Coordinates of C-alpha atoms and ligand atoms in Angstrom, one line a residue:
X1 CA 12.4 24.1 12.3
X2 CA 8.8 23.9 13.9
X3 CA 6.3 24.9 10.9
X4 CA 3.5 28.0 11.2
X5 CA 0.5 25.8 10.4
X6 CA -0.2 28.0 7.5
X7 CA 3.0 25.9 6.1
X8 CA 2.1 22.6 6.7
X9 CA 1.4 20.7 3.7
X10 CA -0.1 16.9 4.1
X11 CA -3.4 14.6 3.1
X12 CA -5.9 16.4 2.6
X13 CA -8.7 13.3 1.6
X14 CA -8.4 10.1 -0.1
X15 CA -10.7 8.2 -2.1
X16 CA -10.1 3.9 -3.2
X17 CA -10.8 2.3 -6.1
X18 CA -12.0 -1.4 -6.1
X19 CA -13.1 -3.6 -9.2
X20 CA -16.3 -5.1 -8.6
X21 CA -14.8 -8.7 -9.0
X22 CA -13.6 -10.9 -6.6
X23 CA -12.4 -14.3 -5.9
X24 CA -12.3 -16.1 -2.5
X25 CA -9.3 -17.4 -1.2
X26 CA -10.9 -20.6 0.4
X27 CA -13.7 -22.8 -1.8
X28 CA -12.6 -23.5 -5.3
X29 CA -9.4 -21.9 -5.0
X30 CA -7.8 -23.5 -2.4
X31 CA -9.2 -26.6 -3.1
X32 CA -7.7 -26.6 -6.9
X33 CA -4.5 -25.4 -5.7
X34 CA -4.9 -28.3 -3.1
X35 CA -3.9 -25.6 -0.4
X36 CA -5.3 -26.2 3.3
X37 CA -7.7 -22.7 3.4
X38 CA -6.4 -22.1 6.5
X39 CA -2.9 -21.6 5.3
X40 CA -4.6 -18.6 2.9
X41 CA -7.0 -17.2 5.7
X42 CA -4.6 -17.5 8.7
X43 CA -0.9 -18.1 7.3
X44 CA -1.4 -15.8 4.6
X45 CA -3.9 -13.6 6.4
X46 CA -6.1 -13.1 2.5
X47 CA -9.8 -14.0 2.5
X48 CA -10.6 -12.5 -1.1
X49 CA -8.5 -10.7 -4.3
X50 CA -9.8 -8.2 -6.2
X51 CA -9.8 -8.7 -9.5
X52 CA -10.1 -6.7 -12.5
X53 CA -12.9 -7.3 -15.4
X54 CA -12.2 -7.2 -19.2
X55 CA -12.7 -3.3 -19.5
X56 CA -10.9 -2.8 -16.6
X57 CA -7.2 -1.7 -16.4
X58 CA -4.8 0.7 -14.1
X59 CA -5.7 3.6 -16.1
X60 CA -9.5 3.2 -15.4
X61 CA -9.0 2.3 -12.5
X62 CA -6.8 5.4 -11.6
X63 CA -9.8 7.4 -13.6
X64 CA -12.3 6.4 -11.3
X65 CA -10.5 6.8 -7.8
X66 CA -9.9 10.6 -9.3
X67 CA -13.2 10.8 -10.4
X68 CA -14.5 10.3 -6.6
X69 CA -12.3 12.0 -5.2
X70 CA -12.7 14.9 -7.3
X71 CA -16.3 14.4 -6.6
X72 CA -16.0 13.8 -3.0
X73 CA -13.9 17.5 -2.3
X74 CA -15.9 19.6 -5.4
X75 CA -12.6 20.5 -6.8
X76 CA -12.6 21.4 -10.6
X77 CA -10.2 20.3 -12.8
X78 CA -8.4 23.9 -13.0
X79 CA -7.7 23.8 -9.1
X80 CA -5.5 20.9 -10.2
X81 CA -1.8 21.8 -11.0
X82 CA -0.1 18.3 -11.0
X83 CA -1.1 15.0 -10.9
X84 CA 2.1 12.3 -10.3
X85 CA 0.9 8.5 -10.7
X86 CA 2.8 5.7 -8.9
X87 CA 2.1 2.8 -11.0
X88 CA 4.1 -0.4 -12.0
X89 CA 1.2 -1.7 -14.7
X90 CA 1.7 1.2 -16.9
X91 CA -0.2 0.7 -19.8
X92 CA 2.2 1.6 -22.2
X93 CA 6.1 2.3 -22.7
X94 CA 6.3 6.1 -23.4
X95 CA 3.4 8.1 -22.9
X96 CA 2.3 8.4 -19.5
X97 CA -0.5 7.0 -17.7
X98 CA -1.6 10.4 -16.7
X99 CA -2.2 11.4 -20.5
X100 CA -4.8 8.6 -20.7
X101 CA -6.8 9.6 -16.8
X102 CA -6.7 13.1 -17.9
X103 CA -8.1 11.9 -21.3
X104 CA -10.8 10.1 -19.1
X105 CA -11.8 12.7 -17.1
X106 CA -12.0 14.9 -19.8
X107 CA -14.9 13.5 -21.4
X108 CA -16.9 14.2 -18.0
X109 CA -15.5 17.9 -17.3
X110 CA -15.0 18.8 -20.8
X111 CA -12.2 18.9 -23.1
X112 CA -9.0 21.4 -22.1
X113 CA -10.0 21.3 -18.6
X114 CA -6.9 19.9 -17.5
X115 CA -4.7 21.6 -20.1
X116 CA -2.8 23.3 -17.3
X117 CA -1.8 20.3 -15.1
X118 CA 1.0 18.5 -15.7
X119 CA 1.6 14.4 -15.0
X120 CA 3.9 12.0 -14.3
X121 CA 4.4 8.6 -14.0
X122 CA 6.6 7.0 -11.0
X123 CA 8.1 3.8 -11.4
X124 CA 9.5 2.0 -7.9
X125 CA 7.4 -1.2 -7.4
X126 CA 5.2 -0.6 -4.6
X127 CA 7.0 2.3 -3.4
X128 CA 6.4 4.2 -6.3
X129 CA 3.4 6.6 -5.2
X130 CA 4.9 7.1 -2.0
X131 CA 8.0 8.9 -3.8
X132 CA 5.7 10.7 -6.3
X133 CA 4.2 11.4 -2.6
X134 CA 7.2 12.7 -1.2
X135 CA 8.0 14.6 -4.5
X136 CA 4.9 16.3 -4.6
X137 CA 4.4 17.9 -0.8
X138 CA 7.8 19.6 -1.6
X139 CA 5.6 21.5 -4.8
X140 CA 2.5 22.0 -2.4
X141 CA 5.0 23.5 0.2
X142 CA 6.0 26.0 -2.8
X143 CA 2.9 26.5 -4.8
X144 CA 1.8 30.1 -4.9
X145 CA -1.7 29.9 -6.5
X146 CA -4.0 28.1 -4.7
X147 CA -3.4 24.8 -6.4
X148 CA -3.6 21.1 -5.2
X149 CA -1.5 18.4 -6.5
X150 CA -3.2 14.4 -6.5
X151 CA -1.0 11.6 -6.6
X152 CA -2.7 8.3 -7.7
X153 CA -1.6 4.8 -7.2
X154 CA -3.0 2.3 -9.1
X155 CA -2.0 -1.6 -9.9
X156 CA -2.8 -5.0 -10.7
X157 CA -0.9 -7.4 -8.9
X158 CA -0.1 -10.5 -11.2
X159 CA 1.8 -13.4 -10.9
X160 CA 1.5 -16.8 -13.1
X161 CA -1.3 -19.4 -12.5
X162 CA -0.2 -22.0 -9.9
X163 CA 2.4 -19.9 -8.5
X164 CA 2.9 -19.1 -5.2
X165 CA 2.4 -15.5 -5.5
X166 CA -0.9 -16.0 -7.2
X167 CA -2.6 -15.9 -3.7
X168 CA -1.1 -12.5 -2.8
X169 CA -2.5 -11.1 -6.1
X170 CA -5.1 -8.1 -6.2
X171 CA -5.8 -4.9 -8.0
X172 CA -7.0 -1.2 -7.5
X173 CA -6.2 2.5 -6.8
X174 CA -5.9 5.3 -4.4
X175 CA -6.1 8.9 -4.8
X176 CA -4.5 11.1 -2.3
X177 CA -5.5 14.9 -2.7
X178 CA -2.1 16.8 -1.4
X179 CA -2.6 20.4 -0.4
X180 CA -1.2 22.7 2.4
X181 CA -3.7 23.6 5.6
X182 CA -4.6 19.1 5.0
X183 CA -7.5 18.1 6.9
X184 CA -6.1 14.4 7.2
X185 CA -2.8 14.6 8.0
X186 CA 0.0 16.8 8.0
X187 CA 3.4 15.1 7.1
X188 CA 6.6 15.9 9.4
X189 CA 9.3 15.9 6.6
X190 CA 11.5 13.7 8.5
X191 CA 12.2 10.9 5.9
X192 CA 13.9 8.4 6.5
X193 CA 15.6 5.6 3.2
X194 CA 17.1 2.8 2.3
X195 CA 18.1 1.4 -1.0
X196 CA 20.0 -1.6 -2.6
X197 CA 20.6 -3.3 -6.0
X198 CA 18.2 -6.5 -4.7
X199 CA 16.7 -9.7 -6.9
X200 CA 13.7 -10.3 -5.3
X201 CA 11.1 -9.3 -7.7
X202 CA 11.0 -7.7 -11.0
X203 CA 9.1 -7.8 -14.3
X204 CA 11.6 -7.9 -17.4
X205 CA 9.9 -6.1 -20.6
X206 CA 7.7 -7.7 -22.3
X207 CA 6.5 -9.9 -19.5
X208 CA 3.2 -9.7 -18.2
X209 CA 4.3 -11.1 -14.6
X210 CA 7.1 -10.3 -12.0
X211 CA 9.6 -12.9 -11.5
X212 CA 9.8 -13.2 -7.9
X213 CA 11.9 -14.7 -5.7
X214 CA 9.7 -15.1 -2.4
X215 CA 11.2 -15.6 0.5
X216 CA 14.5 -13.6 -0.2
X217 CA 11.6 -10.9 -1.1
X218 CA 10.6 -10.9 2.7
X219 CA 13.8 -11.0 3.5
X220 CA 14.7 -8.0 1.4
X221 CA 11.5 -6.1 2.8
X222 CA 12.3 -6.5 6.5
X223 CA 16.1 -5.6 6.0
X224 CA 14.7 -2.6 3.8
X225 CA 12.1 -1.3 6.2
X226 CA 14.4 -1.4 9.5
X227 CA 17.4 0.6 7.7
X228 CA 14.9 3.0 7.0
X229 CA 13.2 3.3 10.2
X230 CA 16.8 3.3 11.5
X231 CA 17.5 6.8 9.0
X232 CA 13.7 8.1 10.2
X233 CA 15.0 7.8 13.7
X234 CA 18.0 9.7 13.5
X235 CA 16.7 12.4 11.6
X236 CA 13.6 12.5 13.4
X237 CA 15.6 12.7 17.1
X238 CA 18.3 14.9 15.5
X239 CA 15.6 17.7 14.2
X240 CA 13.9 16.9 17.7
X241 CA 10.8 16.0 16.1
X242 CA 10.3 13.5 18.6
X243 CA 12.5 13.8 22.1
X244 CA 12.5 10.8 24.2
X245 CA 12.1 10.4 27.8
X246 CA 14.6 7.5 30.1
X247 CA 13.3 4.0 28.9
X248 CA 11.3 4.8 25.7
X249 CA 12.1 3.9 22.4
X250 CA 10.6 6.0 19.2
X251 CA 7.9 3.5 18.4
X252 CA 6.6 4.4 21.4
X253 CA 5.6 8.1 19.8
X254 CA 3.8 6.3 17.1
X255 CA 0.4 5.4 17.6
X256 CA -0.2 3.8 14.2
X257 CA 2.8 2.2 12.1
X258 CA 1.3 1.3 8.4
X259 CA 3.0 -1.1 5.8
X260 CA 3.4 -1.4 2.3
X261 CA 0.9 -4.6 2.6
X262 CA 1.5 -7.4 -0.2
X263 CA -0.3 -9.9 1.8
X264 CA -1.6 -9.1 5.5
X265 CA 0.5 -11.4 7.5
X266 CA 3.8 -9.6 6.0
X267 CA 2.5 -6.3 8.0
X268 CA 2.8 -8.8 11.4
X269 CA 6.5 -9.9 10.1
X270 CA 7.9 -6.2 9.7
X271 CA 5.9 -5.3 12.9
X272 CA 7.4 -7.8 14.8
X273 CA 11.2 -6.7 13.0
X274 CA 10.9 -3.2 13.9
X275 CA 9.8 -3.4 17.5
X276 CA 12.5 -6.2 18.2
X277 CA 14.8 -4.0 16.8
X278 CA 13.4 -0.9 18.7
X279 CA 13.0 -2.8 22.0
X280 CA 15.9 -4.7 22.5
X281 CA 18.3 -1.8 24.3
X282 CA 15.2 -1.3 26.6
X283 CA 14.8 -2.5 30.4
X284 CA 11.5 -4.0 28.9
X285 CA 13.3 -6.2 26.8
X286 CA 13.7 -8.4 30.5
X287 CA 10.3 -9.4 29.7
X288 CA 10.6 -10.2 26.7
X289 CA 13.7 -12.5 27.4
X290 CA 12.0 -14.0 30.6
X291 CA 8.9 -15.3 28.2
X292 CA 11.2 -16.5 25.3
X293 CA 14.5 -17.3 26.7
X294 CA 18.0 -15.0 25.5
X295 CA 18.2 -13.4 22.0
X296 CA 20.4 -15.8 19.8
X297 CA 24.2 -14.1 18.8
X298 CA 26.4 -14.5 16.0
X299 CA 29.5 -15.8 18.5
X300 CA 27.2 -18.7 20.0
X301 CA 26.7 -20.6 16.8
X302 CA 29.6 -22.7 14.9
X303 CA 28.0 -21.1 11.7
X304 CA 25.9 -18.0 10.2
X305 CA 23.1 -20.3 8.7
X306 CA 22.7 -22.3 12.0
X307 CA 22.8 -18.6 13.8
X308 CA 20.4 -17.4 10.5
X309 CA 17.6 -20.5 11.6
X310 CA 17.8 -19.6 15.0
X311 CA 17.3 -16.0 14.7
X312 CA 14.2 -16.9 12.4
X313 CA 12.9 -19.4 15.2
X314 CA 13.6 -16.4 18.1
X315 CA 11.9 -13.9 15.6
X316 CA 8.4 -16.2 15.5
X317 CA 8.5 -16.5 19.2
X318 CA 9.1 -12.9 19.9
X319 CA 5.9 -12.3 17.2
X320 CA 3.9 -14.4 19.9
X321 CA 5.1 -12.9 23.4
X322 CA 2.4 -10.5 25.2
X323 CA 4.2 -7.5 24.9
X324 CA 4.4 -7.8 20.9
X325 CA 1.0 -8.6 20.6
X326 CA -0.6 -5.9 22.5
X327 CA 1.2 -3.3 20.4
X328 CA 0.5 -5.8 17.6
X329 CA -3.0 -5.0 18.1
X330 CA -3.0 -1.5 19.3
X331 CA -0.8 -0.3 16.3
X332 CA -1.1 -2.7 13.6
X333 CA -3.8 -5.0 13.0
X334 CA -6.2 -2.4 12.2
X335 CA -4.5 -1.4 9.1
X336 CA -4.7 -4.6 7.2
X337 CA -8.5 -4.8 7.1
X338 CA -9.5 -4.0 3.7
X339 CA -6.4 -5.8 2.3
X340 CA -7.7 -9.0 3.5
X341 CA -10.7 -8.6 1.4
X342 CA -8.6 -6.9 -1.6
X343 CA -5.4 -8.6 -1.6
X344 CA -2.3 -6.8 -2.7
X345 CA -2.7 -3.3 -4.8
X346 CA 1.5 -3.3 -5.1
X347 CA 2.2 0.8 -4.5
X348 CA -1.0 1.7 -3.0
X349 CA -1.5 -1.4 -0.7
X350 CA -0.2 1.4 1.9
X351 CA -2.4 4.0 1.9
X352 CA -5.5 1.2 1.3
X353 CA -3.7 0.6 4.7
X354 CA -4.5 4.2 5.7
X355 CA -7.7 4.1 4.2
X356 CA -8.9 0.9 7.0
X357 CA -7.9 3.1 9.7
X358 CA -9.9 6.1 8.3
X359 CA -13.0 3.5 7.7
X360 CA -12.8 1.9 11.1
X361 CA -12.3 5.4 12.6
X362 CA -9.2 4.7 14.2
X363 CA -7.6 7.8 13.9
X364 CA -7.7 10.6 16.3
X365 CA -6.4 14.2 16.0
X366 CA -3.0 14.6 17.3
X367 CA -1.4 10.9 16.7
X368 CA 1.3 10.1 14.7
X369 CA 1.5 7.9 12.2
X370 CA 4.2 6.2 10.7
X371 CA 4.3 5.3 7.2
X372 CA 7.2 1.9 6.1
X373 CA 6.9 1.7 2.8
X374 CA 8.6 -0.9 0.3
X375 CA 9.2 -1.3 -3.1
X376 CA 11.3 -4.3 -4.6
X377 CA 14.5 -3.7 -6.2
X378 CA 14.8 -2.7 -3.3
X379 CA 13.9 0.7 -1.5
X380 CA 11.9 1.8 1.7
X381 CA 10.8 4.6 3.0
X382 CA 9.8 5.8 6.3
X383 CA 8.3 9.2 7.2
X384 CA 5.5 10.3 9.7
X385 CA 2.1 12.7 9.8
X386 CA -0.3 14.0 12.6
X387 CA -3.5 13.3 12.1
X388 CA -5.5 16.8 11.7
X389 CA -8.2 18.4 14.4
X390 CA -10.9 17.9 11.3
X391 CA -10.0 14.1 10.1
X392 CA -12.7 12.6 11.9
X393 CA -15.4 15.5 9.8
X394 CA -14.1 13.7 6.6
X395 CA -17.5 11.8 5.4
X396 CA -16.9 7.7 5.0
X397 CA -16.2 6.4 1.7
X398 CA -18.5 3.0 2.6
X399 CA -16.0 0.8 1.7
X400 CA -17.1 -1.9 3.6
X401 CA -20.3 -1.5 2.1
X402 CA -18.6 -1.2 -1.1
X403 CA -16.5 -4.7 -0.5
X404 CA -19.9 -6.2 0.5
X405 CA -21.4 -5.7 -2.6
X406 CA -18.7 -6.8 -5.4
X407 CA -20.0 -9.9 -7.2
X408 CA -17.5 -13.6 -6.1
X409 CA -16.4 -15.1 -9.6
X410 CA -15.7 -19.0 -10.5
X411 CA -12.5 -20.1 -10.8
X412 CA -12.7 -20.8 -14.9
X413 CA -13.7 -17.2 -15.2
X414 CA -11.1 -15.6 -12.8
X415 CA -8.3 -18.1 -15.2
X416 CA -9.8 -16.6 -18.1
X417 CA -9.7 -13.0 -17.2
X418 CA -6.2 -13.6 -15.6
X419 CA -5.1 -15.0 -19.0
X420 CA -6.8 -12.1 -21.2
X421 CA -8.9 -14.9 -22.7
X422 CA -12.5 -13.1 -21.6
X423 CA -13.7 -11.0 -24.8
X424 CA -16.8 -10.0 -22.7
X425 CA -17.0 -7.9 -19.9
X426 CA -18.6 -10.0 -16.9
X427 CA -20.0 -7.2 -15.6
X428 CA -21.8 -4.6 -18.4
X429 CA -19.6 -1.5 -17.3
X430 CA -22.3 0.9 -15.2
X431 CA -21.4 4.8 -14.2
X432 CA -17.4 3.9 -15.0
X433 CA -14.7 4.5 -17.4
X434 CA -14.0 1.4 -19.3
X435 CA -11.4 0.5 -21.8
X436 CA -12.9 -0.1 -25.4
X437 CA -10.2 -0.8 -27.6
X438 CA -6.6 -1.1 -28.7
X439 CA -6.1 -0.4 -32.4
X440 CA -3.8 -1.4 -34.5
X441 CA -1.4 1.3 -33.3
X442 CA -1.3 0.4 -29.9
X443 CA -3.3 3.5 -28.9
X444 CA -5.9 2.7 -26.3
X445 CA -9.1 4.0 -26.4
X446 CA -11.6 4.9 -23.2
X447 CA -15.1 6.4 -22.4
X448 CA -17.6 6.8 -19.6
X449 CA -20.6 4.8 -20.2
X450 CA -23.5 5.3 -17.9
Ligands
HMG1 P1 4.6 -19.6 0.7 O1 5.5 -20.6 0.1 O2 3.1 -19.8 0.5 O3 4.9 -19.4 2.3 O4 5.0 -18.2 0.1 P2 5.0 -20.3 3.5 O5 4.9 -21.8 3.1 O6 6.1 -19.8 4.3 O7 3.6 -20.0 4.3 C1 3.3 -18.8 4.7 C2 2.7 -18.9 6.2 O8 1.6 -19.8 6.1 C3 3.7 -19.5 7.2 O9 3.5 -18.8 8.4 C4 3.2 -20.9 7.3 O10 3.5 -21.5 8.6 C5 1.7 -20.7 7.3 P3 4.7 -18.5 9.4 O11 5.4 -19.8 9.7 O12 5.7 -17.6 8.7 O13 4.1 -17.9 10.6 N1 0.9 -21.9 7.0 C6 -0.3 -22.1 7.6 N2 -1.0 -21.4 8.5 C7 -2.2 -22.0 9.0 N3 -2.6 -23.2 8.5 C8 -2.0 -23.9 7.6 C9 -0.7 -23.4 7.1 N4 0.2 -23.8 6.2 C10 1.2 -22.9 6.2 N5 -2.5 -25.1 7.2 C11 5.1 -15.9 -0.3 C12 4.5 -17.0 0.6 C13 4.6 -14.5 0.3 C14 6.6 -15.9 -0.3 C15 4.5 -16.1 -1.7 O14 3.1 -16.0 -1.7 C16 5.0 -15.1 -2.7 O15 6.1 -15.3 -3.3 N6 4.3 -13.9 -2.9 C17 4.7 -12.9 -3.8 C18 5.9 -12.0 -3.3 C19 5.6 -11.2 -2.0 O16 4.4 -10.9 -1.8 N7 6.6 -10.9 -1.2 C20 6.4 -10.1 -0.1 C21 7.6 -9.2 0.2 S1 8.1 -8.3 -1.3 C22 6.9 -7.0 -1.4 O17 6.1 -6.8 -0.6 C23 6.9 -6.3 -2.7 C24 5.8 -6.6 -3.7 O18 4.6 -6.1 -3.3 C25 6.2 -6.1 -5.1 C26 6.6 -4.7 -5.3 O19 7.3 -4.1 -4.5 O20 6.2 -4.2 -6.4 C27 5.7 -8.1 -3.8

């Protein structure tokens, strides 16, 4: 069913979060992990992680993207009927982390203003805010009064010192402002899933970490995110969302496709998955052959781990013929910009994905983007928007600017924060929310300070 625009319900703004710390990948950090740089900067594809200071946690953080974007769109807090936060670093058990933002904000628009909204928190690893997403178009499609909805993503991305995920770490959040009429992007409602009991990361209570198994976790990400583009597809050719002419493929109706990025080289790997997978019934997929020699099969090996290895070695090839590297390019690269200088913000590493495209003012009216997300565990997700006639009027959040200006911190001091060891702030909190204290309850307590 084709929607009156009146109907359409989407992104309306969005407005990041970054702490003012960072580390770089290369320097002190390689050199003590006795890693070769270039594996960080070119195999990993991470220049600098984001890291959060001693006041800092994902409830301020979540406070402050709000804060802007409530700024940034003039909206009150009454104009605000829910706010769902997709978070996996709650910051405690039972009461939600929306309690504590609202709590926040409060002391800046006055307390009771957001009496009437209600909040959530969604837990699904990094694919968490892009359910509460989901979730909360179908209540803008419904809502009667005038009301937006915000989802929030917010994280810190933390593995143990020395380990191999300690380079894909990071930290901050996204605010999406969800309304019907959106000047961003509208979203098409043709979502596509996949979901299955998987190992490959997972943070048992009371640990501070995820255990993570890393390569089945790639593994788990790429089978994840083509099932689900394989249920988009359907779905989106069965509703004739998208009708294809002799020789195309669905990818080909996409002019952006944007990852759930935990580190930026894994947006090149489920790139490379999906348009191998999209491609291969194609006549173009002669070309492809003629650079890189036949597709391995099943039947031409004696076993499925000798077929398994050459697959992986066809798959790297493929990632480096002509034809995957100009879409590469066109479609992709764009999108990990700010997570090379930010590093991995678990469920909003997506939309800081969005958020480089809006920066770089790569998005035109009329595209369509496609949105793969992932969450371990394992789920994906895969839906599409159209980027709105007045996205390009939306002024720039200088993020670049923003990224520019964050002070680099040692390594002893990035080991100390890491291992809650730092009593003092590093940075005197200026014009932010800022956790003060935990009493002897457990009950945190937060305040602006100018
Ligand atoms: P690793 O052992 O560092 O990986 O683990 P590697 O040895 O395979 O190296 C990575 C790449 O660097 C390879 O590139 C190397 O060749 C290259 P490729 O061969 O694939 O093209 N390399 C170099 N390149 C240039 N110069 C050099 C050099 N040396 C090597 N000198 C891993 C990497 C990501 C597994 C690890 O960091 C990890 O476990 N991270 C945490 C888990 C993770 O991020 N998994 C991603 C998928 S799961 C996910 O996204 C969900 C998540 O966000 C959580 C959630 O959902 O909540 C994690």
């Amino acid at each position: 069913m084709i929607q009156p625009p009146g109907d359409q319900v989407g992104v309306d703004d969005l407005s990041v979060h970054i702490p003012k710390l960072f580390l770089s990948a290369a320097g002190e950090f390689s050199s003590a992990r006795d890693i070769n740089p270039a594996k960080l900067t070119r195999g990993i594809g991470i220049e600098e992680m984001a890291v959060p200071d001693a006041h800092e946690d994902a409830a301020t953080m979540a406070a402050m993207s709000l804060l802007e974007l409530m700024k940034r769109n003039d909206i009150s807090p009454e104009e605000i009927g829910k706010i769902y936060i997709g978070t996996e670093s709650a910051v405690d058990e039972a009461k939600a982390m929306g309690t504590y933002v609202i709590g926040m904000l409060e002391k800046i628009y006055g307390e009771g203003s957001f009496q009437d909204c209600s909040t959530v928190e969604f837990k699904s690893a990094c694919i968490g805010t892009t359910l509460a997403l989901e979730s909360l178009s179908y209540w803008a499609a419904q809502e009667d009064d005038g009301r937006v909805g915000i989802v929030i993503a917010s994280d810190i991305a933390k593995y143990p010192l020395r380990s191999p995920g300690e380079y894909t770490q990071g930290a901050g959040s996204v605010s999406l402002l969800v309304k019907r009429r959106p000047r961003l992007l509208s979203l098409e409602k043709d979502f596509g899933s996949f979901t299955k009991d998987e190992n490959d990361f997972f943070r048992p209570p009371g640990a501070s970490t995820a255990v993570v198994n890393g390569k089945h976790s790639n593994f788990c990400y790429i089978n994840a995110v083509t099932g689900a583009f394989d249920a988009f597809a359907k779905r989106a050719l069965r509703k004739g969302t998208i009708r294809l002419k002799e020789g195309e493929c669905l990818a080909d109706h996409i002019s952006h496709l944007l990852f759930h990025i935990p580190y930026p080289r894994m947006a090149e790997y489920a790139s490379a998955a999906i348009f191998r997978h999209c491609w291969r019934s194609l006549p173009r997929w002669e070309e492809v052959e003629a650079e890189i020699g036949s597709e391995p099969k099943p039947s031409d090996y004696p076993s499925f781990d000798l077929f398994t290895l050459a697959d992986a070695d066809f798959g790297k090839r493929f990632a480096r013929t002509n034809l995957f590297l100009e879409e590469f390019k066109a479609k992709v690269l764009d999108t990990t910009d700010i997570s090379r200088r930010v590093g991995n913000i678990y469920t909003g590493s997506i939309y800081l994905g969005l958020a480089s495209l809006i920066e770089l003012r790569k998005l035109h009216p009329a595209e369509r983007i496609c949105f793969c997300a992932y969450g371990s565990g394992c789920s994906s997700l895969v839906f599409s928007g159209i980027v709105q006639p007045d996205a390009s009027s939306l002024p720039s959040r200088d993020l670049e600017k923003r990224l520019d200006e964050r002070k680099q911190i040692r390594l002893e001091e990035y080991e100390r924060l890491h291992e809650g060891k730092m009593e003092k702030s590093i940075l005197q909190p200026s014009e932010e929310f800022a956790l003060l204290s935990i009493d002897h309850q457990g009950y945190r307590h937060y305040d602006y300070l100018d």
